[in-house]
């Protein structure tokens, strides 16, 4: 069981900020595919992976990173701080 | 190293003074202050800043430590607000102190480039009543390649 | 454009706050503050700064105007002290304001590089009781070539 | 008649901050030669022209600039502001 958290327009498109999720996916990319299959709102949020950034347990990672041992996976658009 | 992620306003001047005082081996202090900027048409009413509590502090700490080591900084300060801000309000500041001016400038620019694209903040503007997420600029991503 | 050449101390924080406030079309403010720095051995007792009254103001005004035009700055501030200063005292400050951060940083660095080598100030250090004129550094002259 | 002004160690070596001077020199370089001939202290102050900067009426100029119409000529070492 992992925690999925969403920010900015990813959160708005998925319609919630946080959920628990049971998965057999091995990588971030697999996990996103699994979510896109599940419901239309995920397919919309993840339609262009170039605009999606991912953090595992609060560290930025790339799409092919393993989610084994991950407690929290976060999805969000490119950051616009400063 | 002082880092704060906060909803409340901060006192740029008082923090700058406190940061620059009491050093005898520091020759150069640089500060940067980011301000909510309206466009030419004047339609911006509010800027909302969302962040990822926990990761934000962690990412800023890591970048500040890298800046400190890489540019031999004597001291680093980063303050970044979140929540709802009006045009003219201060969003964030950084300050760097070093023996020589070049390190203080480079350290501040390095920090700003990383905060722009690698700290988990997202800005939403309310323009003429319409909310819109601010897009990341390709030049902000490009700016990282120089470091 | 505010320029002051003065013997008296200045309030870096209050000036930074006043400079950064009240803008809605400025997204970025950068300040630099130069501080009398002691060396590692701790022998510096006093720094005396001599200048060329009249020419100093004229040279700073010209460089500030060039910086303003070249980097599209909304506002520029330069304060520089002369006379007798102690380690830890603030010598001078510059501040720049611009819509975008890169212009504010570049404008401040340009101004500093010119003030170092083109404004008529001369520093004399009293180290362990011995006065010595500070030599101009070749790298300060070289720094001008990038602009 | 022009005013000559000196700063920093140029002033210290010459021993005064300001003086009036009658000259027929055409350029800064000629004027310096003339002063060096006059007295030893000028020869010492102007022994290495690479370390001398010059302003005519408060504008930086080079050694070959004309001093015709100059009211005030200033001599000083490379500047160390900031």
Short mmCIF file of C-alpha atoms in Angstrom, two decimals:
data_model
loop_
_atom_site.label_atom_id
_atom_site.label_comp_id
_atom_site.label_asym_id
_atom_site.label_seq_id
_atom_site.Cartn_x
_atom_site.Cartn_y
_atom_site.Cartn_z
CA UNK A 1 0.00 0.00 0.00
CA UNK A 2 1.49 3.36 -1.01
CA UNK A 3 0.31 6.93 -0.57
CA UNK A 4 -0.22 8.89 -3.76
CA UNK A 5 -0.17 12.70 -3.47
CA UNK A 6 -1.01 15.24 -6.16
CA UNK A 7 -0.28 18.95 -6.51
CA UNK A 8 -1.37 21.93 -8.62
CA UNK A 9 -3.28 21.05 -11.82
CA UNK A 10 -2.50 17.33 -11.42
CA UNK A 11 -4.44 17.50 -8.14
CA UNK A 12 -7.24 19.50 -9.77
CA UNK A 13 -7.60 17.06 -12.70
CA UNK A 14 -7.57 13.97 -10.50
CA UNK A 15 -9.93 15.65 -8.08
CA UNK A 16 -8.19 14.73 -4.84
CA UNK A 17 -5.00 15.63 -3.02
CA UNK A 18 -4.11 12.23 -1.60
CA UNK A 19 -5.15 8.56 -1.73
CA UNK A 20 -3.88 5.15 -0.68
CA UNK A 21 -3.22 2.74 -3.53
CA UNK A 22 -2.50 -0.99 -3.80
CA UNK A 23 -0.16 -1.75 -6.68
CA UNK A 24 2.09 -4.37 -8.24
CA UNK A 25 3.78 -1.80 -10.50
CA UNK A 26 7.57 -1.85 -10.42
CA UNK A 27 8.38 1.63 -11.71
CA UNK A 28 6.86 5.10 -11.73
CA UNK A 29 6.03 4.66 -15.41
CA UNK A 30 4.19 1.35 -14.71
CA UNK A 31 2.28 2.98 -11.87
CA UNK A 32 1.13 5.84 -14.12
CA UNK A 33 0.00 3.33 -16.80
CA UNK A 34 -1.98 1.45 -14.16
CA UNK A 35 -3.68 4.66 -12.97
CA UNK A 36 -4.48 5.77 -16.55
CA UNK A 37 -6.27 2.42 -17.14
CA UNK A 38 -8.28 2.83 -13.96
CA UNK A 39 -10.27 5.99 -14.69
CA UNK A 40 -10.61 8.74 -17.27
CA UNK A 41 -9.55 11.52 -14.84
CA UNK A 42 -6.12 9.88 -14.40
CA UNK A 43 -5.79 9.50 -18.18
CA UNK A 44 -6.45 13.25 -18.52
CA UNK A 45 -4.03 14.22 -15.75
CA UNK A 46 -1.25 12.01 -17.14
CA UNK A 47 -1.89 12.53 -20.86
CA UNK A 48 1.49 14.23 -21.44
CA UNK A 49 4.27 12.78 -19.34
CA UNK A 50 6.63 15.61 -20.39
CA UNK A 51 4.64 17.88 -18.09
CA UNK A 52 4.70 15.50 -15.10
CA UNK A 53 7.32 15.52 -12.36
CA UNK A 54 7.57 12.79 -9.72
CA UNK A 55 8.98 12.54 -6.21
CA UNK A 56 9.39 9.35 -4.19
CA UNK A 57 9.44 9.98 -0.45
CA UNK A 58 10.10 13.67 -1.16
CA UNK A 59 13.04 13.24 -3.54
CA UNK A 60 12.73 14.02 -7.24
CA UNK A 61 13.06 10.89 -9.39
CA UNK A 62 12.57 10.00 -13.04
CA UNK A 63 9.88 7.91 -14.73
CA UNK A 64 11.94 4.72 -14.70
CA UNK A 65 12.74 4.81 -10.98
CA UNK A 66 11.68 1.82 -8.93
CA UNK A 67 8.77 2.31 -6.54
CA UNK A 68 9.79 -0.68 -4.45
CA UNK A 69 10.02 0.50 -0.82
CA UNK A 70 8.26 3.77 -1.69
CA UNK A 71 5.93 5.02 1.04
CA UNK A 72 4.77 8.18 -0.76
CA UNK A 73 4.76 8.94 -4.48
CA UNK A 74 3.97 12.52 -5.50
CA UNK A 75 2.90 13.75 -8.95
CA UNK A 76 2.95 17.39 -10.00
CA UNK A 77 3.63 19.80 -12.89
CA UNK A 78 7.05 21.44 -13.46
CA UNK A 79 7.78 23.65 -10.47
CA UNK A 80 7.41 27.43 -10.58
CA UNK A 81 8.95 28.72 -7.36
CA UNK A 82 11.05 31.80 -6.68
CA UNK B 1 21.88 28.49 7.47
CA UNK B 2 18.37 29.86 8.01
CA UNK B 3 15.49 28.48 5.98
CA UNK B 4 11.82 29.26 6.40
CA UNK B 5 8.74 28.24 4.40
CA UNK B 6 5.87 30.29 5.74
CA UNK B 7 2.48 31.83 4.98
CA UNK B 8 3.21 35.05 6.89
CA UNK B 9 4.91 38.13 5.39
CA UNK B 10 8.57 38.66 6.26
CA UNK B 11 10.56 41.85 6.88
CA UNK B 12 13.09 41.96 4.02
CA UNK B 13 14.96 44.96 5.43
CA UNK B 14 15.21 43.70 9.02
CA UNK B 15 16.35 40.27 7.80
CA UNK B 16 18.91 41.85 5.44
CA UNK B 17 20.34 43.98 8.22
CA UNK B 18 20.54 41.09 10.69
CA UNK B 19 22.15 38.95 7.99
CA UNK B 20 24.83 41.53 7.11
CA UNK B 21 25.76 42.55 10.64
CA UNK B 22 28.37 41.17 12.98
CA UNK B 23 30.71 39.73 10.35
CA UNK B 24 34.37 40.75 10.16
CA UNK B 25 35.49 38.11 7.63
CA UNK B 26 32.66 38.72 5.18
CA UNK B 27 33.23 41.39 2.54
CA UNK B 28 30.12 40.87 0.44
CA UNK B 29 26.42 40.33 1.05
CA UNK B 30 23.93 39.81 -1.79
CA UNK B 31 20.18 39.63 -1.34
CA UNK B 32 17.41 38.83 -3.79
CA UNK B 33 13.75 39.62 -3.18
CA UNK B 34 10.97 38.25 -5.41
CA UNK B 35 7.81 40.37 -5.68
CA UNK B 36 4.35 39.53 -7.09
CA UNK B 37 4.41 41.34 -10.42
CA UNK B 38 1.34 42.46 -12.30
CA UNK B 39 1.43 42.42 -16.10
CA UNK B 40 1.15 45.58 -18.22
CA UNK B 41 -2.64 45.32 -18.42
CA UNK B 42 -3.01 45.32 -14.65
CA UNK B 43 -5.42 42.38 -14.48
CA UNK B 44 -3.73 40.34 -11.76
CA UNK B 45 -5.73 40.34 -8.52
CA UNK B 46 -4.13 37.44 -6.60
CA UNK B 47 -1.28 34.97 -6.79
CA UNK B 48 -1.79 31.68 -4.98
CA UNK B 49 1.28 29.66 -4.11
CA UNK B 50 0.93 25.95 -3.37
CA UNK B 51 3.78 23.83 -2.04
CA UNK B 52 4.61 20.29 -0.89
CA UNK B 53 5.07 20.53 2.89
CA UNK B 54 8.07 18.52 4.02
CA UNK B 55 9.65 18.16 0.60
CA UNK B 56 9.89 21.94 0.20
CA UNK B 57 12.06 22.38 3.30
CA UNK B 58 14.13 19.32 2.40
CA UNK B 59 14.80 20.49 -1.18
CA UNK B 60 15.66 24.07 -0.11
CA UNK B 61 18.02 22.78 2.60
CA UNK B 62 19.83 20.58 0.10
CA UNK B 63 20.21 23.40 -2.47
CA UNK B 64 21.34 25.87 0.22
CA UNK B 65 23.98 23.43 1.46
CA UNK B 66 25.22 22.87 -2.11
CA UNK B 67 25.43 26.64 -2.66
CA UNK B 68 27.29 27.08 0.64
CA UNK B 69 29.90 24.45 -0.20
CA UNK B 70 30.31 25.33 -3.84
CA UNK B 71 30.71 29.10 -3.42
CA UNK B 72 32.41 29.09 0.00
CA UNK B 73 29.54 31.05 1.51
CA UNK B 74 29.85 32.10 5.14
CA UNK B 75 26.08 32.28 5.52
CA UNK B 76 22.87 31.55 3.58
CA UNK B 77 19.27 32.59 4.16
CA UNK B 78 16.15 31.48 2.26
CA UNK B 79 12.58 32.56 3.04
CA UNK B 80 9.70 31.50 0.78
CA UNK B 81 6.02 32.18 1.32
CA UNK B 82 2.98 30.17 0.25
CA UNK B 83 -0.71 31.02 0.24
CA UNK B 84 -2.56 33.96 -1.26
CA UNK B 85 -0.56 37.09 -2.22
CA UNK B 86 -1.40 40.46 -3.81
CA UNK B 87 0.61 42.35 -6.50
CA UNK B 88 3.52 44.17 -4.86
CA UNK B 89 3.79 41.68 -1.97
CA UNK B 90 7.11 39.97 -1.37
CA UNK B 91 7.09 36.25 -2.25
CA UNK B 92 10.55 35.21 -1.16
CA UNK B 93 14.10 36.28 -0.47
CA UNK B 94 17.55 34.76 -0.45
CA UNK B 95 20.73 36.21 1.05
CA UNK B 96 24.33 35.08 0.71
CA UNK B 97 27.50 36.23 2.48
CA UNK B 98 31.06 35.56 1.33
CA UNK B 99 34.56 37.00 1.60
CA UNK B 100 34.43 38.13 -2.06
CA UNK B 101 31.65 39.61 -4.17
CA UNK B 102 31.79 37.12 -7.01
CA UNK B 103 30.98 34.17 -4.73
CA UNK B 104 28.13 36.04 -3.05
CA UNK B 105 26.58 36.89 -6.45
CA UNK B 106 27.10 33.43 -7.92
CA UNK B 107 25.74 31.75 -4.80
CA UNK B 108 22.56 33.85 -4.89
CA UNK B 109 22.01 33.25 -8.62
CA UNK B 110 22.61 29.52 -8.24
CA UNK B 111 20.08 29.36 -5.40
CA UNK B 112 17.49 31.35 -7.37
CA UNK B 113 17.87 29.14 -10.46
CA UNK B 114 17.33 26.03 -8.32
CA UNK B 115 14.43 27.47 -6.34
CA UNK B 116 12.66 28.39 -9.61
CA UNK B 117 12.68 24.86 -11.04
CA UNK B 118 13.59 22.38 -8.31
CA UNK B 119 11.75 23.44 -5.16
CA UNK B 120 8.15 22.15 -5.09
CA UNK B 121 6.18 25.39 -5.42
CA UNK B 122 3.43 26.08 -7.95
CA UNK B 123 1.95 29.47 -8.74
CA UNK B 124 -1.60 30.15 -9.80
CA UNK B 125 -2.59 33.62 -10.98
CA UNK B 126 -6.08 35.05 -10.79
CA UNK B 127 -6.26 37.38 -13.80
CA UNK B 128 -9.51 39.27 -14.45
CA UNK B 129 -11.26 36.74 -12.25
CA UNK B 130 -9.87 33.74 -14.18
CA UNK B 131 -7.50 31.35 -12.41
CA UNK B 132 -4.55 30.01 -14.42
CA UNK B 133 -1.53 27.98 -13.44
CA UNK B 134 1.75 29.68 -14.26
CA UNK B 135 3.68 27.62 -16.81
CA UNK B 136 7.31 26.75 -16.15
CA UNK B 137 9.50 28.70 -18.59
CA UNK B 138 11.95 26.80 -20.78
CA UNK B 139 14.59 29.46 -19.98
CA UNK B 140 14.28 28.68 -16.27
CA UNK B 141 15.10 25.04 -16.98
CA UNK B 142 17.92 26.16 -19.32
CA UNK B 143 19.34 28.42 -16.59
CA UNK B 144 20.27 25.31 -14.59
CA UNK B 145 22.64 24.07 -17.29
CA UNK B 146 25.21 26.75 -16.49
CA UNK B 147 25.89 25.36 -13.01
CA UNK C 1 17.84 56.84 -9.42
CA UNK C 2 19.21 57.56 -5.96
CA UNK C 3 22.95 58.14 -5.49
CA UNK C 4 24.72 59.21 -2.34
CA UNK C 5 28.42 59.63 -1.50
CA UNK C 6 28.61 60.20 2.22
CA UNK C 7 30.76 59.89 5.35
CA UNK C 8 27.82 58.81 7.55
CA UNK C 9 26.68 55.20 8.04
CA UNK C 10 23.56 54.13 6.14
CA UNK C 11 20.74 51.76 7.10
CA UNK C 12 21.04 48.88 4.62
CA UNK C 13 17.81 47.22 5.77
CA UNK C 14 15.64 50.35 5.79
CA UNK C 15 16.98 51.37 2.36
CA UNK C 16 16.40 47.84 0.96
CA UNK C 17 12.81 47.82 2.26
CA UNK C 18 12.04 51.28 0.89
CA UNK C 19 13.61 50.31 -2.43
CA UNK C 20 11.59 47.07 -2.78
CA UNK C 21 8.22 48.44 -1.70
CA UNK C 22 5.44 49.97 -3.71
CA UNK C 23 6.23 48.34 -7.05
CA UNK C 24 3.67 46.25 -8.92
CA UNK C 25 5.61 45.89 -12.20
CA UNK C 26 8.89 44.84 -10.58
CA UNK C 27 9.39 41.14 -9.94
CA UNK C 28 12.99 41.17 -8.78
CA UNK C 29 15.13 43.24 -6.43
CA UNK C 30 18.83 42.55 -5.91
CA UNK C 31 21.00 44.31 -3.34
CA UNK C 32 24.73 44.17 -2.70
CA UNK C 33 26.36 45.36 0.51
CA UNK C 34 30.15 45.74 0.84
CA UNK C 35 31.59 45.30 4.33
CA UNK C 36 35.06 46.15 5.72
CA UNK C 37 36.66 42.70 5.93
CA UNK C 38 39.51 41.81 8.22
CA UNK C 39 42.08 39.26 7.04
CA UNK C 40 42.58 35.88 8.73
CA UNK C 41 45.25 37.26 11.08
CA UNK C 42 42.89 39.91 12.44
CA UNK C 43 45.36 42.80 12.16
CA UNK C 44 43.14 45.36 10.43
CA UNK C 45 42.20 48.23 12.71
CA UNK C 46 40.90 50.84 10.25
CA UNK C 47 40.08 51.30 6.59
CA UNK C 48 40.34 54.85 5.26
CA UNK C 49 38.49 55.65 2.07
CA UNK C 50 39.52 58.70 0.05
CA UNK C 51 37.55 59.96 -2.95
CA UNK C 52 37.47 62.75 -5.54
CA UNK C 53 34.52 64.96 -4.59
CA UNK C 54 32.55 65.98 -7.65
CA UNK C 55 33.99 63.36 -9.98
CA UNK C 56 32.77 60.53 -7.73
CA UNK C 57 29.12 61.54 -8.01
CA UNK C 58 29.49 62.21 -11.73
CA UNK C 59 31.10 58.80 -12.44
CA UNK C 60 28.56 56.89 -10.35
CA UNK C 61 25.65 58.69 -12.01
CA UNK C 62 26.99 57.82 -15.45
CA UNK C 63 27.49 54.13 -14.57
CA UNK C 64 24.07 53.91 -12.91
CA UNK C 65 22.40 55.39 -15.99
CA UNK C 66 24.25 52.94 -18.25
CA UNK C 67 23.14 50.02 -16.02
CA UNK C 68 19.55 51.29 -16.02
CA UNK C 69 19.40 51.53 -19.81
CA UNK C 70 21.32 48.37 -20.56
CA UNK C 71 19.42 46.04 -18.20
CA UNK C 72 16.00 47.74 -18.36
CA UNK C 73 16.09 48.48 -14.66
CA UNK C 74 13.05 50.13 -13.11
CA UNK C 75 15.14 51.61 -10.31
CA UNK C 76 18.78 51.90 -9.17
CA UNK C 77 20.31 52.90 -5.84
CA UNK C 78 24.00 53.45 -5.01
CA UNK C 79 25.36 54.54 -1.62
CA UNK C 80 29.13 54.74 -1.02
CA UNK C 81 30.87 55.95 2.12
CA UNK C 82 34.24 57.64 2.52
CA UNK C 83 36.32 58.39 5.62
CA UNK C 84 37.46 56.12 8.42
CA UNK C 85 35.74 52.73 8.87
CA UNK C 86 36.18 49.75 11.21
CA UNK C 87 36.06 46.01 10.35
CA UNK C 88 32.44 44.88 10.04
CA UNK C 89 31.19 48.35 9.03
CA UNK C 90 29.24 48.69 5.81
CA UNK C 91 31.17 50.53 3.06
CA UNK C 92 28.61 50.72 0.32
CA UNK C 93 25.47 49.24 -1.19
CA UNK C 94 23.79 49.00 -4.55
CA UNK C 95 20.22 47.94 -5.31
CA UNK C 96 18.56 47.17 -8.63
CA UNK C 97 14.90 46.49 -9.50
CA UNK C 98 13.66 44.89 -12.73
CA UNK C 99 10.73 42.90 -14.05
CA UNK C 100 12.91 39.75 -14.27
CA UNK C 101 15.62 38.36 -12.00
CA UNK C 102 18.34 38.02 -14.59
CA UNK C 103 18.34 41.76 -15.37
CA UNK C 104 18.36 42.68 -11.68
CA UNK C 105 21.37 40.39 -11.02
CA UNK C 106 23.26 41.49 -14.14
CA UNK C 107 22.60 45.16 -13.43
CA UNK C 108 23.94 44.86 -9.88
CA UNK C 109 27.06 42.93 -10.99
CA UNK C 110 27.74 45.42 -13.78
CA UNK C 111 27.48 48.32 -11.33
CA UNK C 112 29.78 46.63 -8.82
CA UNK C 113 32.41 45.86 -11.45
CA UNK C 114 32.40 49.52 -12.54
CA UNK C 115 32.40 50.94 -9.02
CA UNK C 116 35.43 48.76 -8.15
CA UNK C 117 37.64 50.10 -10.96
CA UNK C 118 36.06 53.23 -12.43
CA UNK C 119 34.71 55.30 -9.55
CA UNK C 120 37.43 57.46 -7.94
CA UNK C 121 37.77 55.83 -4.52
CA UNK C 122 41.01 54.68 -2.91
CA UNK C 123 41.30 52.44 0.14
CA UNK C 124 44.07 52.56 2.70
CA UNK C 125 44.27 49.86 5.37
CA UNK C 126 45.87 50.30 8.77
CA UNK C 127 47.21 46.81 9.58
CA UNK C 128 49.05 46.31 12.87
CA UNK C 129 49.56 50.05 13.02
CA UNK C 130 51.06 50.24 9.51
CA UNK C 131 49.17 52.14 6.79
CA UNK C 132 49.16 50.61 3.28
CA UNK C 133 47.27 51.53 0.15
CA UNK C 134 45.13 48.70 -1.19
CA UNK C 135 46.38 47.66 -4.64
CA UNK C 136 43.92 47.36 -7.51
CA UNK C 137 43.49 43.67 -8.40
CA UNK C 138 44.10 42.58 -11.99
CA UNK C 139 40.93 40.44 -11.76
CA UNK C 140 38.86 43.55 -11.00
CA UNK C 141 40.10 45.16 -14.21
CA UNK C 142 39.51 41.86 -16.06
CA UNK C 143 35.94 41.70 -14.72
CA UNK C 144 35.07 44.74 -16.87
CA UNK C 145 35.85 42.88 -20.08
CA UNK C 146 32.69 40.76 -19.79
CA UNK C 147 30.38 43.76 -20.19
CA UNK D 1 47.01 78.29 -15.68
CA UNK D 2 45.56 74.89 -14.76
CA UNK D 3 44.75 73.27 -11.45
CA UNK D 4 46.58 70.02 -10.69
CA UNK D 5 44.99 67.71 -8.10
CA UNK D 6 46.46 64.55 -6.61
CA UNK D 7 44.91 61.61 -4.73
CA UNK D 8 46.03 58.65 -2.60
CA UNK D 9 49.75 57.78 -2.82
CA UNK D 10 50.29 60.20 -5.72
CA UNK D 11 49.22 62.97 -3.34
CA UNK D 12 51.42 61.58 -0.55
CA UNK D 13 54.50 61.34 -2.78
CA UNK D 14 54.07 64.82 -4.23
CA UNK D 15 53.31 66.16 -0.80
CA UNK D 16 50.33 68.31 -1.66
CA UNK D 17 46.72 67.80 -2.70
CA UNK D 18 46.38 70.65 -5.17
CA UNK D 19 48.44 73.33 -6.93
CA UNK D 20 48.12 75.82 -9.79
CA UNK D 21 50.50 75.27 -12.68
CA UNK D 22 51.55 77.30 -15.74
CA UNK D 23 52.30 75.03 -18.71
CA UNK D 24 52.86 74.90 -22.44
CA UNK D 25 52.42 71.11 -22.55
CA UNK D 26 49.99 69.86 -25.16
CA UNK D 27 49.09 66.42 -23.75
CA UNK D 28 48.85 64.68 -20.40
CA UNK D 29 52.07 62.81 -21.20
CA UNK D 30 53.93 66.09 -21.94
CA UNK D 31 52.63 67.60 -18.72
CA UNK D 32 53.89 64.64 -16.68
CA UNK D 33 57.34 64.90 -18.35
CA UNK D 34 57.45 68.58 -17.49
CA UNK D 35 56.59 67.89 -13.82
CA UNK D 36 59.16 65.06 -13.59
CA UNK D 37 61.89 67.49 -14.78
CA UNK D 38 60.84 70.06 -12.21
CA UNK D 39 61.50 68.22 -8.94
CA UNK D 40 62.51 64.81 -7.63
CA UNK D 41 59.18 64.23 -5.77
CA UNK D 42 57.29 64.39 -9.10
CA UNK D 43 59.80 61.99 -10.67
CA UNK D 44 59.11 59.53 -7.81
CA UNK D 45 55.32 59.89 -8.01
CA UNK D 46 55.29 59.44 -11.80
CA UNK D 47 58.07 56.82 -12.11
CA UNK D 48 55.71 54.11 -13.45
CA UNK D 49 53.00 55.48 -15.72
CA UNK D 50 51.21 52.10 -15.74
CA UNK D 51 50.10 52.86 -12.20
CA UNK D 52 48.86 56.38 -12.95
CA UNK D 53 45.29 57.25 -13.92
CA UNK D 54 44.30 60.72 -15.16
CA UNK D 55 41.09 62.73 -15.27
CA UNK D 56 40.58 66.03 -17.09
CA UNK D 57 37.76 68.08 -15.63
CA UNK D 58 36.52 64.97 -13.80
CA UNK D 59 36.41 62.62 -16.80
CA UNK D 60 38.87 59.73 -17.14
CA UNK D 61 41.24 60.24 -20.08
CA UNK D 62 44.37 58.56 -21.41
CA UNK D 63 47.98 59.76 -21.46
CA UNK D 64 47.77 61.15 -24.99
CA UNK D 65 44.69 63.28 -24.40
CA UNK D 66 45.02 66.99 -25.08
CA UNK D 67 45.07 69.29 -22.06
CA UNK D 68 44.08 72.28 -24.14
CA UNK D 69 41.01 73.86 -22.46
CA UNK D 70 41.55 71.76 -19.32
CA UNK D 71 40.73 73.58 -16.10
CA UNK D 72 41.57 70.73 -13.72
CA UNK D 73 43.87 67.74 -14.28
CA UNK D 74 43.80 64.99 -11.64
CA UNK D 75 46.42 62.27 -11.10
CA UNK D 76 45.81 59.16 -8.99
CA UNK D 77 46.48 55.40 -8.70
CA UNK D 78 44.12 52.74 -10.10
CA UNK D 79 40.82 53.04 -8.25
CA UNK D 80 39.81 50.62 -5.50
CA UNK D 81 36.17 51.38 -4.75
CA UNK D 82 33.25 49.09 -3.93
#
